[in-house]
């Protein structure tokens, strides 16, 4: 059973990006990285105020609680599609993946982190031709082994087929890990699915899972006009020597699993080595009372906007828009920032873990603020090489953050971790004191420090 440990629950950091596009952790799980845009006000010429927006990478040390912000000096971020970001070496270098839709090129930037200047520098850039133009996804499950998988869909005029390739995680090592095109194998894999049932599909827009034994894709089934996650099947391309063999595998699903999960409600799928974490933000059904309230409120708002709002707009020619301004303020006070009130119950957060070695599923219980989840909260997950997951909960409206750590439910905890967890219940400040002592004695990011926490042994927004 997965054990949860809360690492931080408090106010939002001032230097956190306002818009978070990628979330990833190091292979040891200690450091979390968020790429996005940060907006701040700057004084120009000692008299003028200017709002500045810049691209940054935010680094958070999960154990010590310290953070750093690195300037991202890479061209084309406002024009090209930002696909993903992942770390190669512990806190020293990472790779930013962009996609140029016009040229059909995957761009890998190898970034070095300069902690003295708090900036990144591009050490190497690699452009790789890729025919996919839509739903570009990157599987990082074997990035610590040197390879990643990129998938996407062809244009509609070319059939909208799923294509992919296996390529080097480090763009400077493409000679050691040459690119392998997977288009034929993916087509054969989809044909095997259709042979089982015509309503089975490879999950569109899903992130591929890759291990040293093969590449795996989640499966969905069509019911009517919607696609629902199929939890007892897994399509795969298995590595058998130098041969790639398409296959369809059966998984052991949970007995009490509500398998009717629409893929539209999926939150994140992240994977590292043999452990995959899949989460859903599941809407809850409305009862008779809430349905009636929703209908009455929608009808009332439409009537109010159509007649009262329309009259104030017409009357604006006589009072210079004063009545329309008063009506707008009244409507915002009455309904809120949205056009219509929402009486639907808050959604639930559901997380599941798949062990790719035994092909078994497990459910993870995580309590989140469902009201915030309904508004604008983000729940981001990444997993390290041991299958332990870091959960980042981000509430924009009330500016709150929450960091948590889940152990791998398929991996027994070490006696050290079990003993330390029990002692922490009695004396919570113990972990911080031990980490500070270990950090000063062993050095920043040392192997001894990583092994002490049980998060080591050489993880994404995905």
PDB file of N, CA and C in Angstrom, residues 235-334:
ATOM      1  N   UNK A 235      -1.517  -2.153 -24.956  1.00  0.00           N
ATOM      2  CA  UNK A 235      -0.832  -2.428 -26.218  1.00  0.00           C
ATOM      3  C   UNK A 235       0.653  -2.151 -26.052  1.00  0.00           C
ATOM      4  N   UNK A 236       1.480  -2.912 -26.763  1.00  0.00           N
ATOM      5  CA  UNK A 236       2.919  -2.822 -26.512  1.00  0.00           C
ATOM      6  C   UNK A 236       3.713  -3.098 -27.778  1.00  0.00           C
ATOM      7  N   UNK A 237       4.955  -2.623 -27.762  1.00  0.00           N
ATOM      8  CA  UNK A 237       5.976  -2.979 -28.743  1.00  0.00           C
ATOM      9  C   UNK A 237       7.148  -3.522 -27.934  1.00  0.00           C
ATOM     10  N   UNK A 238       7.330  -4.832 -27.948  1.00  0.00           N
ATOM     11  CA  UNK A 238       8.311  -5.476 -27.086  1.00  0.00           C
ATOM     12  C   UNK A 238       9.669  -5.555 -27.771  1.00  0.00           C
ATOM     13  N   UNK A 239      10.724  -5.368 -26.965  1.00  0.00           N
ATOM     14  CA  UNK A 239      12.089  -5.493 -27.457  1.00  0.00           C
ATOM     15  C   UNK A 239      12.526  -6.952 -27.311  1.00  0.00           C
ATOM     16  N   UNK A 240      12.709  -7.633 -28.419  1.00  0.00           N
ATOM     17  CA  UNK A 240      13.209  -9.009 -28.412  1.00  0.00           C
ATOM     18  C   UNK A 240      14.483  -9.053 -29.233  1.00  0.00           C
ATOM     19  N   UNK A 241      15.609  -8.806 -28.530  1.00  0.00           N
ATOM     20  CA  UNK A 241      16.876  -8.662 -29.228  1.00  0.00           C
ATOM     21  C   UNK A 241      16.881  -7.389 -30.043  1.00  0.00           C
ATOM     22  N   UNK A 242      17.127  -7.514 -31.352  1.00  0.00           N
ATOM     23  CA  UNK A 242      17.083  -6.366 -32.248  1.00  0.00           C
ATOM     24  C   UNK A 242      15.748  -6.269 -32.976  1.00  0.00           C
ATOM     25  N   UNK A 243      14.791  -7.082 -32.558  1.00  0.00           N
ATOM     26  CA  UNK A 243      13.484  -7.113 -33.209  1.00  0.00           C
ATOM     27  C   UNK A 243      12.446  -6.419 -32.339  1.00  0.00           C
ATOM     28  N   UNK A 244      11.566  -5.655 -32.974  1.00  0.00           N
ATOM     29  CA  UNK A 244      10.454  -5.000 -32.293  1.00  0.00           C
ATOM     30  C   UNK A 244       9.178  -5.772 -32.607  1.00  0.00           C
ATOM     31  N   UNK A 245       8.518  -6.292 -31.563  1.00  0.00           N
ATOM     32  CA  UNK A 245       7.362  -7.171 -31.740  1.00  0.00           C
ATOM     33  C   UNK A 245       6.118  -6.502 -31.169  1.00  0.00           C
ATOM     34  N   UNK A 246       5.135  -6.109 -31.998  1.00  0.00           N
ATOM     35  CA  UNK A 246       3.875  -5.555 -31.481  1.00  0.00           C
ATOM     36  C   UNK A 246       3.068  -6.640 -30.771  1.00  0.00           C
ATOM     37  N   UNK A 247       2.356  -6.233 -29.722  1.00  0.00           N
ATOM     38  CA  UNK A 247       1.599  -7.200 -28.940  1.00  0.00           C
ATOM     39  C   UNK A 247       0.494  -6.475 -28.177  1.00  0.00           C
ATOM     40  N   UNK A 248      -0.452  -7.245 -27.648  1.00  0.00           N
ATOM     41  CA  UNK A 248      -1.501  -6.741 -26.761  1.00  0.00           C
ATOM     42  C   UNK A 248      -1.454  -7.568 -25.489  1.00  0.00           C
ATOM     43  N   UNK A 249      -1.295  -6.905 -24.343  1.00  0.00           N
ATOM     44  CA  UNK A 249      -1.130  -7.580 -23.062  1.00  0.00           C
ATOM     45  C   UNK A 249      -2.376  -7.395 -22.209  1.00  0.00           C
ATOM     46  N   UNK A 250      -2.622  -8.371 -21.350  1.00  0.00           N
ATOM     47  CA  UNK A 250      -3.717  -8.288 -20.392  1.00  0.00           C
ATOM     48  C   UNK A 250      -3.173  -7.880 -19.033  1.00  0.00           C
ATOM     49  N   UNK A 251      -3.853  -6.949 -18.382  1.00  0.00           N
ATOM     50  CA  UNK A 251      -3.457  -6.498 -17.052  1.00  0.00           C
ATOM     51  C   UNK A 251      -4.473  -6.977 -16.025  1.00  0.00           C
ATOM     52  N   UNK A 252      -4.039  -7.006 -14.774  1.00  0.00           N
ATOM     53  CA  UNK A 252      -4.916  -7.398 -13.676  1.00  0.00           C
ATOM     54  C   UNK A 252      -5.534  -6.146 -13.085  1.00  0.00           C
ATOM     55  N   UNK A 253      -6.787  -5.885 -13.426  1.00  0.00           N
ATOM     56  CA  UNK A 253      -7.458  -4.670 -12.971  1.00  0.00           C
ATOM     57  C   UNK A 253      -8.009  -4.862 -11.566  1.00  0.00           C
ATOM     58  N   UNK A 254      -8.266  -3.768 -10.892  1.00  0.00           N
ATOM     59  CA  UNK A 254      -8.872  -3.819  -9.568  1.00  0.00           C
ATOM     60  C   UNK A 254     -10.309  -4.316  -9.668  1.00  0.00           C
ATOM     61  N   UNK A 255     -10.725  -5.093  -8.677  1.00  0.00           N
ATOM     62  CA  UNK A 255     -12.074  -5.652  -8.714  1.00  0.00           C
ATOM     63  C   UNK A 255     -13.143  -4.578  -8.571  1.00  0.00           C
ATOM     64  N   UNK A 256     -12.860  -3.568  -7.750  1.00  0.00           N
ATOM     65  CA  UNK A 256     -13.857  -2.524  -7.507  1.00  0.00           C
ATOM     66  C   UNK A 256     -13.602  -1.275  -8.343  1.00  0.00           C
ATOM     67  N   UNK A 257     -12.816  -1.404  -9.406  1.00  0.00           N
ATOM     68  CA  UNK A 257     -12.493  -0.255 -10.248  1.00  0.00           C
ATOM     69  C   UNK A 257     -13.721   0.125 -11.073  1.00  0.00           C
ATOM     70  N   UNK A 258     -14.057   1.415 -11.013  1.00  0.00           N
ATOM     71  CA  UNK A 258     -15.081   1.945 -11.911  1.00  0.00           C
ATOM     72  C   UNK A 258     -14.414   2.190 -13.261  1.00  0.00           C
ATOM     73  N   UNK A 259     -14.517   1.229 -14.146  1.00  0.00           N
ATOM     74  CA  UNK A 259     -13.738   1.271 -15.377  1.00  0.00           C
ATOM     75  C   UNK A 259     -14.266   2.283 -16.375  1.00  0.00           C
ATOM     76  N   UNK A 260     -15.426   2.873 -16.142  1.00  0.00           N
ATOM     77  CA  UNK A 260     -15.956   3.873 -17.056  1.00  0.00           C
ATOM     78  C   UNK A 260     -15.345   5.238 -16.774  1.00  0.00           C
ATOM     79  N   UNK A 261     -14.045   5.337 -16.975  1.00  0.00           N
ATOM     80  CA  UNK A 261     -13.337   6.607 -16.859  1.00  0.00           C
ATOM     81  C   UNK A 261     -13.174   7.180 -18.263  1.00  0.00           C
ATOM     82  N   UNK A 262     -13.827   8.284 -18.531  1.00  0.00           N
ATOM     83  CA  UNK A 262     -13.656   8.926 -19.827  1.00  0.00           C
ATOM     84  C   UNK A 262     -12.240   9.481 -19.938  1.00  0.00           C
ATOM     85  N   UNK A 263     -11.653   9.347 -21.121  1.00  0.00           N
ATOM     86  CA  UNK A 263     -10.301   9.869 -21.299  1.00  0.00           C
ATOM     87  C   UNK A 263     -10.291  11.393 -21.231  1.00  0.00           C
ATOM     88  N   UNK A 264     -11.457  12.028 -21.382  1.00  0.00           N
ATOM     89  CA  UNK A 264     -11.532  13.483 -21.258  1.00  0.00           C
ATOM     90  C   UNK A 264     -11.293  13.942 -19.829  1.00  0.00           C
ATOM     91  N   UNK A 265     -11.442  13.043 -18.860  1.00  0.00           N
ATOM     92  CA  UNK A 265     -11.273  13.399 -17.455  1.00  0.00           C
ATOM     93  C   UNK A 265      -9.894  13.025 -16.923  1.00  0.00           C
ATOM     94  N   UNK A 266      -9.016  12.530 -17.785  1.00  0.00           N
ATOM     95  CA  UNK A 266      -7.670  12.160 -17.344  1.00  0.00           C
ATOM     96  C   UNK A 266      -6.883  13.402 -16.959  1.00  0.00           C
ATOM     97  N   UNK A 267      -6.125  13.299 -15.886  1.00  0.00           N
ATOM     98  CA  UNK A 267      -5.323  14.416 -15.405  1.00  0.00           C
ATOM     99  C   UNK A 267      -3.873  14.290 -15.866  1.00  0.00           C
ATOM    100  N   UNK A 268      -3.183  13.225 -15.448  1.00  0.00           N
ATOM    101  CA  UNK A 268      -1.789  13.026 -15.833  1.00  0.00           C
ATOM    102  C   UNK A 268      -1.483  11.541 -15.913  1.00  0.00           C
ATOM    103  N   UNK A 269      -0.536  11.206 -16.793  1.00  0.00           N
ATOM    104  CA  UNK A 269       0.056   9.875 -16.836  1.00  0.00           C
ATOM    105  C   UNK A 269       1.563  10.054 -16.855  1.00  0.00           C
ATOM    106  N   UNK A 270       2.237   9.545 -15.844  1.00  0.00           N
ATOM    107  CA  UNK A 270       3.688   9.652 -15.747  1.00  0.00           C
ATOM    108  C   UNK A 270       4.244   8.265 -15.465  1.00  0.00           C
ATOM    109  N   UNK A 271       5.461   8.035 -15.922  1.00  0.00           N
ATOM    110  CA  UNK A 271       6.050   6.707 -15.785  1.00  0.00           C
ATOM    111  C   UNK A 271       7.564   6.815 -15.707  1.00  0.00           C
ATOM    112  N   UNK A 272       8.143   5.956 -14.908  1.00  0.00           N
ATOM    113  CA  UNK A 272       9.591   5.807 -14.835  1.00  0.00           C
ATOM    114  C   UNK A 272       9.891   4.345 -14.560  1.00  0.00           C
ATOM    115  N   UNK A 273      10.689   3.767 -15.405  1.00  0.00           N
ATOM    116  CA  UNK A 273      11.061   2.360 -15.294  1.00  0.00           C
ATOM    117  C   UNK A 273       9.802   1.487 -15.314  1.00  0.00           C
ATOM    118  N   UNK A 274       9.538   0.709 -14.274  1.00  0.00           N
ATOM    119  CA  UNK A 274       8.411  -0.225 -14.289  1.00  0.00           C
ATOM    120  C   UNK A 274       7.169   0.294 -13.578  1.00  0.00           C
ATOM    121  N   UNK A 275       7.129   1.558 -13.222  1.00  0.00           N
ATOM    122  CA  UNK A 275       6.018   2.095 -12.436  1.00  0.00           C
ATOM    123  C   UNK A 275       5.332   3.239 -13.191  1.00  0.00           C
ATOM    124  N   UNK A 276       4.013   3.131 -13.333  1.00  0.00           N
ATOM    125  CA  UNK A 276       3.206   4.143 -14.019  1.00  0.00           C
ATOM    126  C   UNK A 276       2.145   4.672 -13.070  1.00  0.00           C
ATOM    127  N   UNK A 277       2.015   6.002 -13.005  1.00  0.00           N
ATOM    128  CA  UNK A 277       0.981   6.653 -12.200  1.00  0.00           C
ATOM    129  C   UNK A 277       0.003   7.329 -13.151  1.00  0.00           C
ATOM    130  N   UNK A 278      -1.278   7.014 -12.964  1.00  0.00           N
ATOM    131  CA  UNK A 278      -2.351   7.568 -13.788  1.00  0.00           C
ATOM    132  C   UNK A 278      -3.391   8.202 -12.878  1.00  0.00           C
ATOM    133  N   UNK A 279      -3.771   9.443 -13.171  1.00  0.00           N
ATOM    134  CA  UNK A 279      -4.734  10.151 -12.319  1.00  0.00           C
ATOM    135  C   UNK A 279      -5.873  10.712 -13.158  1.00  0.00           C
ATOM    136  N   UNK A 280      -7.038  10.794 -12.525  1.00  0.00           N
ATOM    137  CA  UNK A 280      -8.245  11.346 -13.144  1.00  0.00           C
ATOM    138  C   UNK A 280      -8.835  12.404 -12.220  1.00  0.00           C
ATOM    139  N   UNK A 281      -9.405  13.444 -12.805  1.00  0.00           N
ATOM    140  CA  UNK A 281     -10.257  14.384 -12.082  1.00  0.00           C
ATOM    141  C   UNK A 281     -11.676  14.085 -12.542  1.00  0.00           C
ATOM    142  N   UNK A 282     -12.386  13.331 -11.709  1.00  0.00           N
ATOM    143  CA  UNK A 282     -13.646  12.717 -12.104  1.00  0.00           C
ATOM    144  C   UNK A 282     -14.833  13.578 -11.680  1.00  0.00           C
ATOM    145  N   UNK A 283     -15.621  14.112 -12.623  1.00  0.00           N
ATOM    146  CA  UNK A 283     -16.833  14.861 -12.252  1.00  0.00           C
ATOM    147  C   UNK A 283     -17.834  13.954 -11.550  1.00  0.00           C
ATOM    148  N   UNK A 284     -18.566  14.538 -10.618  1.00  0.00           N
ATOM    149  CA  UNK A 284     -19.567  13.787  -9.873  1.00  0.00           C
ATOM    150  C   UNK A 284     -20.960  14.086 -10.427  1.00  0.00           C
ATOM    151  N   UNK A 285     -21.833  13.090 -10.448  1.00  0.00           N
ATOM    152  CA  UNK A 285     -23.183  13.309 -10.999  1.00  0.00           C
ATOM    153  C   UNK A 285     -24.008  14.239 -10.115  1.00  0.00           C
ATOM    154  N   UNK A 286     -24.911  14.967 -10.748  1.00  0.00           N
ATOM    155  CA  UNK A 286     -25.795  15.879 -10.033  1.00  0.00           C
ATOM    156  C   UNK A 286     -27.068  15.147  -9.622  1.00  0.00           C
ATOM    157  N   UNK A 287     -27.554  15.454  -8.414  1.00  0.00           N
ATOM    158  CA  UNK A 287     -28.820  14.868  -7.976  1.00  0.00           C
ATOM    159  C   UNK A 287     -29.994  15.708  -8.499  1.00  0.00           C
ATOM    160  N   UNK A 288     -31.204  15.333  -8.114  1.00  0.00           N
ATOM    161  CA  UNK A 288     -32.399  16.005  -8.638  1.00  0.00           C
ATOM    162  C   UNK A 288     -32.452  17.471  -8.210  1.00  0.00           C
ATOM    163  N   UNK A 289     -32.076  17.751  -6.958  1.00  0.00           N
ATOM    164  CA  UNK A 289     -32.156  19.121  -6.457  1.00  0.00           C
ATOM    165  C   UNK A 289     -31.168  20.033  -7.164  1.00  0.00           C
ATOM    166  N   UNK A 290     -29.907  19.589  -7.289  1.00  0.00           N
ATOM    167  CA  UNK A 290     -28.903  20.429  -7.947  1.00  0.00           C
ATOM    168  C   UNK A 290     -29.218  20.606  -9.429  1.00  0.00           C
ATOM    169  N   UNK A 291     -29.790  19.581 -10.048  1.00  0.00           N
ATOM    170  CA  UNK A 291     -30.186  19.716 -11.454  1.00  0.00           C
ATOM    171  C   UNK A 291     -31.274  20.768 -11.614  1.00  0.00           C
ATOM    172  N   UNK A 292     -32.253  20.765 -10.696  1.00  0.00           N
ATOM    173  CA  UNK A 292     -33.325  21.757 -10.743  1.00  0.00           C
ATOM    174  C   UNK A 292     -32.783  23.160 -10.488  1.00  0.00           C
ATOM    175  N   UNK A 293     -31.891  23.299  -9.506  1.00  0.00           N
ATOM    176  CA  UNK A 293     -31.290  24.602  -9.222  1.00  0.00           C
ATOM    177  C   UNK A 293     -30.491  25.112 -10.416  1.00  0.00           C
ATOM    178  N   UNK A 294     -29.761  24.222 -11.069  1.00  0.00           N
ATOM    179  CA  UNK A 294     -28.967  24.623 -12.225  1.00  0.00           C
ATOM    180  C   UNK A 294     -29.864  25.117 -13.351  1.00  0.00           C
ATOM    181  N   UNK A 295     -30.978  24.419 -13.584  1.00  0.00           N
ATOM    182  CA  UNK A 295     -31.896  24.818 -14.652  1.00  0.00           C
ATOM    183  C   UNK A 295     -32.529  26.175 -14.351  1.00  0.00           C
ATOM    184  N   UNK A 296     -32.990  26.364 -13.114  1.00  0.00           N
ATOM    185  CA  UNK A 296     -33.641  27.624 -12.745  1.00  0.00           C
ATOM    186  C   UNK A 296     -32.648  28.780 -12.820  1.00  0.00           C
ATOM    187  N   UNK A 297     -31.428  28.572 -12.328  1.00  0.00           N
ATOM    188  CA  UNK A 297     -30.430  29.645 -12.336  1.00  0.00           C
ATOM    189  C   UNK A 297     -30.009  29.996 -13.758  1.00  0.00           C
ATOM    190  N   UNK A 298     -29.853  28.995 -14.620  1.00  0.00           N
ATOM    191  CA  UNK A 298     -29.497  29.275 -16.011  1.00  0.00           C
ATOM    192  C   UNK A 298     -30.601  30.072 -16.698  1.00  0.00           C
ATOM    193  N   UNK A 299     -31.850  29.677 -16.462  1.00  0.00           N
ATOM    194  CA  UNK A 299     -32.977  30.402 -17.065  1.00  0.00           C
ATOM    195  C   UNK A 299     -33.040  31.834 -16.539  1.00  0.00           C
ATOM    196  N   UNK A 300     -32.830  32.006 -15.228  1.00  0.00           N
ATOM    197  CA  UNK A 300     -32.867  33.344 -14.652  1.00  0.00           C
ATOM    198  C   UNK A 300     -31.747  34.225 -15.167  1.00  0.00           C
ATOM    199  N   UNK A 301     -30.547  33.661 -15.306  1.00  0.00           N
ATOM    200  CA  UNK A 301     -29.416  34.457 -15.795  1.00  0.00           C
ATOM    201  C   UNK A 301     -29.611  34.856 -17.252  1.00  0.00           C
ATOM    202  N   UNK A 302     -30.118  33.935 -18.067  1.00  0.00           N
ATOM    203  CA  UNK A 302     -30.377  34.263 -19.468  1.00  0.00           C
ATOM    204  C   UNK A 302     -31.408  35.377 -19.573  1.00  0.00           C
ATOM    205  N   UNK A 303     -32.459  35.294 -18.770  1.00  0.00           N
ATOM    206  CA  UNK A 303     -33.490  36.340 -18.770  1.00  0.00           C
ATOM    207  C   UNK A 303     -32.912  37.670 -18.313  1.00  0.00           C
ATOM    208  N   UNK A 304     -32.100  37.635 -17.264  1.00  0.00           N
ATOM    209  CA  UNK A 304     -31.506  38.858 -16.729  1.00  0.00           C
ATOM    210  C   UNK A 304     -30.571  39.506 -17.742  1.00  0.00           C
ATOM    211  N   UNK A 305     -29.734  38.701 -18.383  1.00  0.00           N
ATOM    212  CA  UNK A 305     -28.793  39.245 -19.361  1.00  0.00           C
ATOM    213  C   UNK A 305     -29.518  39.753 -20.608  1.00  0.00           C
ATOM    214  N   UNK A 306     -30.539  39.032 -21.027  1.00  0.00           N
ATOM    215  CA  UNK A 306     -31.207  39.389 -22.277  1.00  0.00           C
ATOM    216  C   UNK A 306     -32.026  40.659 -22.157  1.00  0.00           C
ATOM    217  N   UNK A 307     -32.781  40.790 -21.071  1.00  0.00           N
ATOM    218  CA  UNK A 307     -33.704  41.917 -20.968  1.00  0.00           C
ATOM    219  C   UNK A 307     -33.104  43.080 -20.177  1.00  0.00           C
ATOM    220  N   UNK A 308     -32.635  42.815 -18.950  1.00  0.00           N
ATOM    221  CA  UNK A 308     -32.075  43.910 -18.146  1.00  0.00           C
ATOM    222  C   UNK A 308     -30.743  44.365 -18.727  1.00  0.00           C
ATOM    223  N   UNK A 309     -29.865  43.387 -19.040  1.00  0.00           N
ATOM    224  CA  UNK A 309     -28.577  43.756 -19.619  1.00  0.00           C
ATOM    225  C   UNK A 309     -28.723  44.434 -20.962  1.00  0.00           C
ATOM    226  N   UNK A 310     -29.640  43.908 -21.794  1.00  0.00           N
ATOM    227  CA  UNK A 310     -29.865  44.535 -23.095  1.00  0.00           C
ATOM    228  C   UNK A 310     -30.395  45.948 -22.969  1.00  0.00           C
ATOM    229  N   UNK A 311     -31.269  46.185 -21.984  1.00  0.00           N
ATOM    230  CA  UNK A 311     -31.809  47.531 -21.790  1.00  0.00           C
ATOM    231  C   UNK A 311     -30.715  48.498 -21.337  1.00  0.00           C
ATOM    232  N   UNK A 312     -29.839  48.063 -20.421  1.00  0.00           N
ATOM    233  CA  UNK A 312     -28.773  48.961 -19.952  1.00  0.00           C
ATOM    234  C   UNK A 312     -27.801  49.294 -21.083  1.00  0.00           C
ATOM    235  N   UNK A 313     -27.551  48.327 -21.974  1.00  0.00           N
ATOM    236  CA  UNK A 313     -26.689  48.628 -23.118  1.00  0.00           C
ATOM    237  C   UNK A 313     -27.359  49.639 -24.050  1.00  0.00           C
ATOM    238  N   UNK A 314     -28.657  49.479 -24.279  1.00  0.00           N
ATOM    239  CA  UNK A 314     -29.369  50.448 -25.128  1.00  0.00           C
ATOM    240  C   UNK A 314     -29.403  51.818 -24.473  1.00  0.00           C
ATOM    241  N   UNK A 315     -29.559  51.858 -23.156  1.00  0.00           N
ATOM    242  CA  UNK A 315     -29.660  53.126 -22.439  1.00  0.00           C
ATOM    243  C   UNK A 315     -28.296  53.814 -22.298  1.00  0.00           C
ATOM    244  N   UNK A 316     -27.212  53.119 -22.677  1.00  0.00           N
ATOM    245  CA  UNK A 316     -25.870  53.701 -22.547  1.00  0.00           C
ATOM    246  C   UNK A 316     -25.691  54.938 -23.413  1.00  0.00           C
ATOM    247  N   UNK A 317     -26.480  55.061 -24.477  1.00  0.00           N
ATOM    248  CA  UNK A 317     -26.360  56.238 -25.338  1.00  0.00           C
ATOM    249  C   UNK A 317     -26.818  57.511 -24.631  1.00  0.00           C
ATOM    250  N   UNK A 318     -27.569  57.340 -23.539  1.00  0.00           N
ATOM    251  CA  UNK A 318     -28.080  58.501 -22.812  1.00  0.00           C
ATOM    252  C   UNK A 318     -27.286  58.799 -21.534  1.00  0.00           C
ATOM    253  N   UNK A 319     -26.701  57.779 -20.894  1.00  0.00           N
ATOM    254  CA  UNK A 319     -25.968  58.025 -19.639  1.00  0.00           C
ATOM    255  C   UNK A 319     -24.495  57.659 -19.736  1.00  0.00           C
ATOM    256  N   UNK A 320     -23.979  57.576 -20.964  1.00  0.00           N
ATOM    257  CA  UNK A 320     -22.558  57.287 -21.200  1.00  0.00           C
ATOM    258  C   UNK A 320     -22.129  55.952 -20.594  1.00  0.00           C
ATOM    259  N   UNK A 321     -23.033  54.985 -20.560  1.00  0.00           N
ATOM    260  CA  UNK A 321     -22.701  53.644 -20.096  1.00  0.00           C
ATOM    261  C   UNK A 321     -22.721  53.442 -18.604  1.00  0.00           C
ATOM    262  N   UNK A 322     -23.215  54.433 -17.850  1.00  0.00           N
ATOM    263  CA  UNK A 322     -23.191  54.313 -16.381  1.00  0.00           C
ATOM    264  C   UNK A 322     -24.107  53.187 -15.894  1.00  0.00           C
ATOM    265  N   UNK A 323     -25.301  53.079 -16.470  1.00  0.00           N
ATOM    266  CA  UNK A 323     -26.227  52.019 -16.045  1.00  0.00           C
ATOM    267  C   UNK A 323     -25.687  50.634 -16.410  1.00  0.00           C
ATOM    268  N   UNK A 324     -25.027  50.522 -17.565  1.00  0.00           N
ATOM    269  CA  UNK A 324     -24.435  49.234 -17.954  1.00  0.00           C
ATOM    270  C   UNK A 324     -23.318  48.836 -16.994  1.00  0.00           C
ATOM    271  N   UNK A 325     -22.542  49.830 -16.523  1.00  0.00           N
ATOM    272  CA  UNK A 325     -21.477  49.548 -15.559  1.00  0.00           C
ATOM    273  C   UNK A 325     -22.057  49.063 -14.237  1.00  0.00           C
ATOM    274  N   UNK A 326     -23.132  49.715 -13.781  1.00  0.00           N
ATOM    275  CA  UNK A 326     -23.774  49.277 -12.538  1.00  0.00           C
ATOM    276  C   UNK A 326     -24.337  47.864 -12.670  1.00  0.00           C
ATOM    277  N   UNK A 327     -24.942  47.573 -13.820  1.00  0.00           N
ATOM    278  CA  UNK A 327     -25.486  46.224 -14.018  1.00  0.00           C
ATOM    279  C   UNK A 327     -24.372  45.175 -14.040  1.00  0.00           C
ATOM    280  N   UNK A 328     -23.256  45.501 -14.675  1.00  0.00           N
ATOM    281  CA  UNK A 328     -22.132  44.554 -14.728  1.00  0.00           C
ATOM    282  C   UNK A 328     -21.604  44.259 -13.341  1.00  0.00           C
ATOM    283  N   UNK A 329     -21.439  45.296 -12.517  1.00  0.00           N
ATOM    284  CA  UNK A 329     -20.966  45.087 -11.147  1.00  0.00           C
ATOM    285  C   UNK A 329     -21.967  44.261 -10.338  1.00  0.00           C
ATOM    286  N   UNK A 330     -23.246  44.534 -10.522  1.00  0.00           N
ATOM    287  CA  UNK A 330     -24.272  43.767  -9.806  1.00  0.00           C
ATOM    288  C   UNK A 330     -24.256  42.302 -10.237  1.00  0.00           C
ATOM    289  N   UNK A 331     -24.102  42.052 -11.531  1.00  0.00           N
ATOM    290  CA  UNK A 331     -24.131  40.673 -12.021  1.00  0.00           C
ATOM    291  C   UNK A 331     -22.911  39.896 -11.528  1.00  0.00           C
ATOM    292  N   UNK A 332     -21.743  40.537 -11.504  1.00  0.00           N
ATOM    293  CA  UNK A 332     -20.541  39.870 -10.987  1.00  0.00           C
ATOM    294  C   UNK A 332     -20.693  39.582  -9.505  1.00  0.00           C
ATOM    295  N   UNK A 333     -21.281  40.525  -8.760  1.00  0.00           N
ATOM    296  CA  UNK A 333     -21.522  40.280  -7.334  1.00  0.00           C
ATOM    297  C   UNK A 333     -22.504  39.134  -7.129  1.00  0.00           C
ATOM    298  N   UNK A 334     -23.505  39.040  -8.007  1.00  0.00           N
ATOM    299  CA  UNK A 334     -24.542  38.023  -7.852  1.00  0.00           C
ATOM    300  C   UNK A 334     -24.061  36.639  -8.273  1.00  0.00           C
TER     301      UNK A 334
END
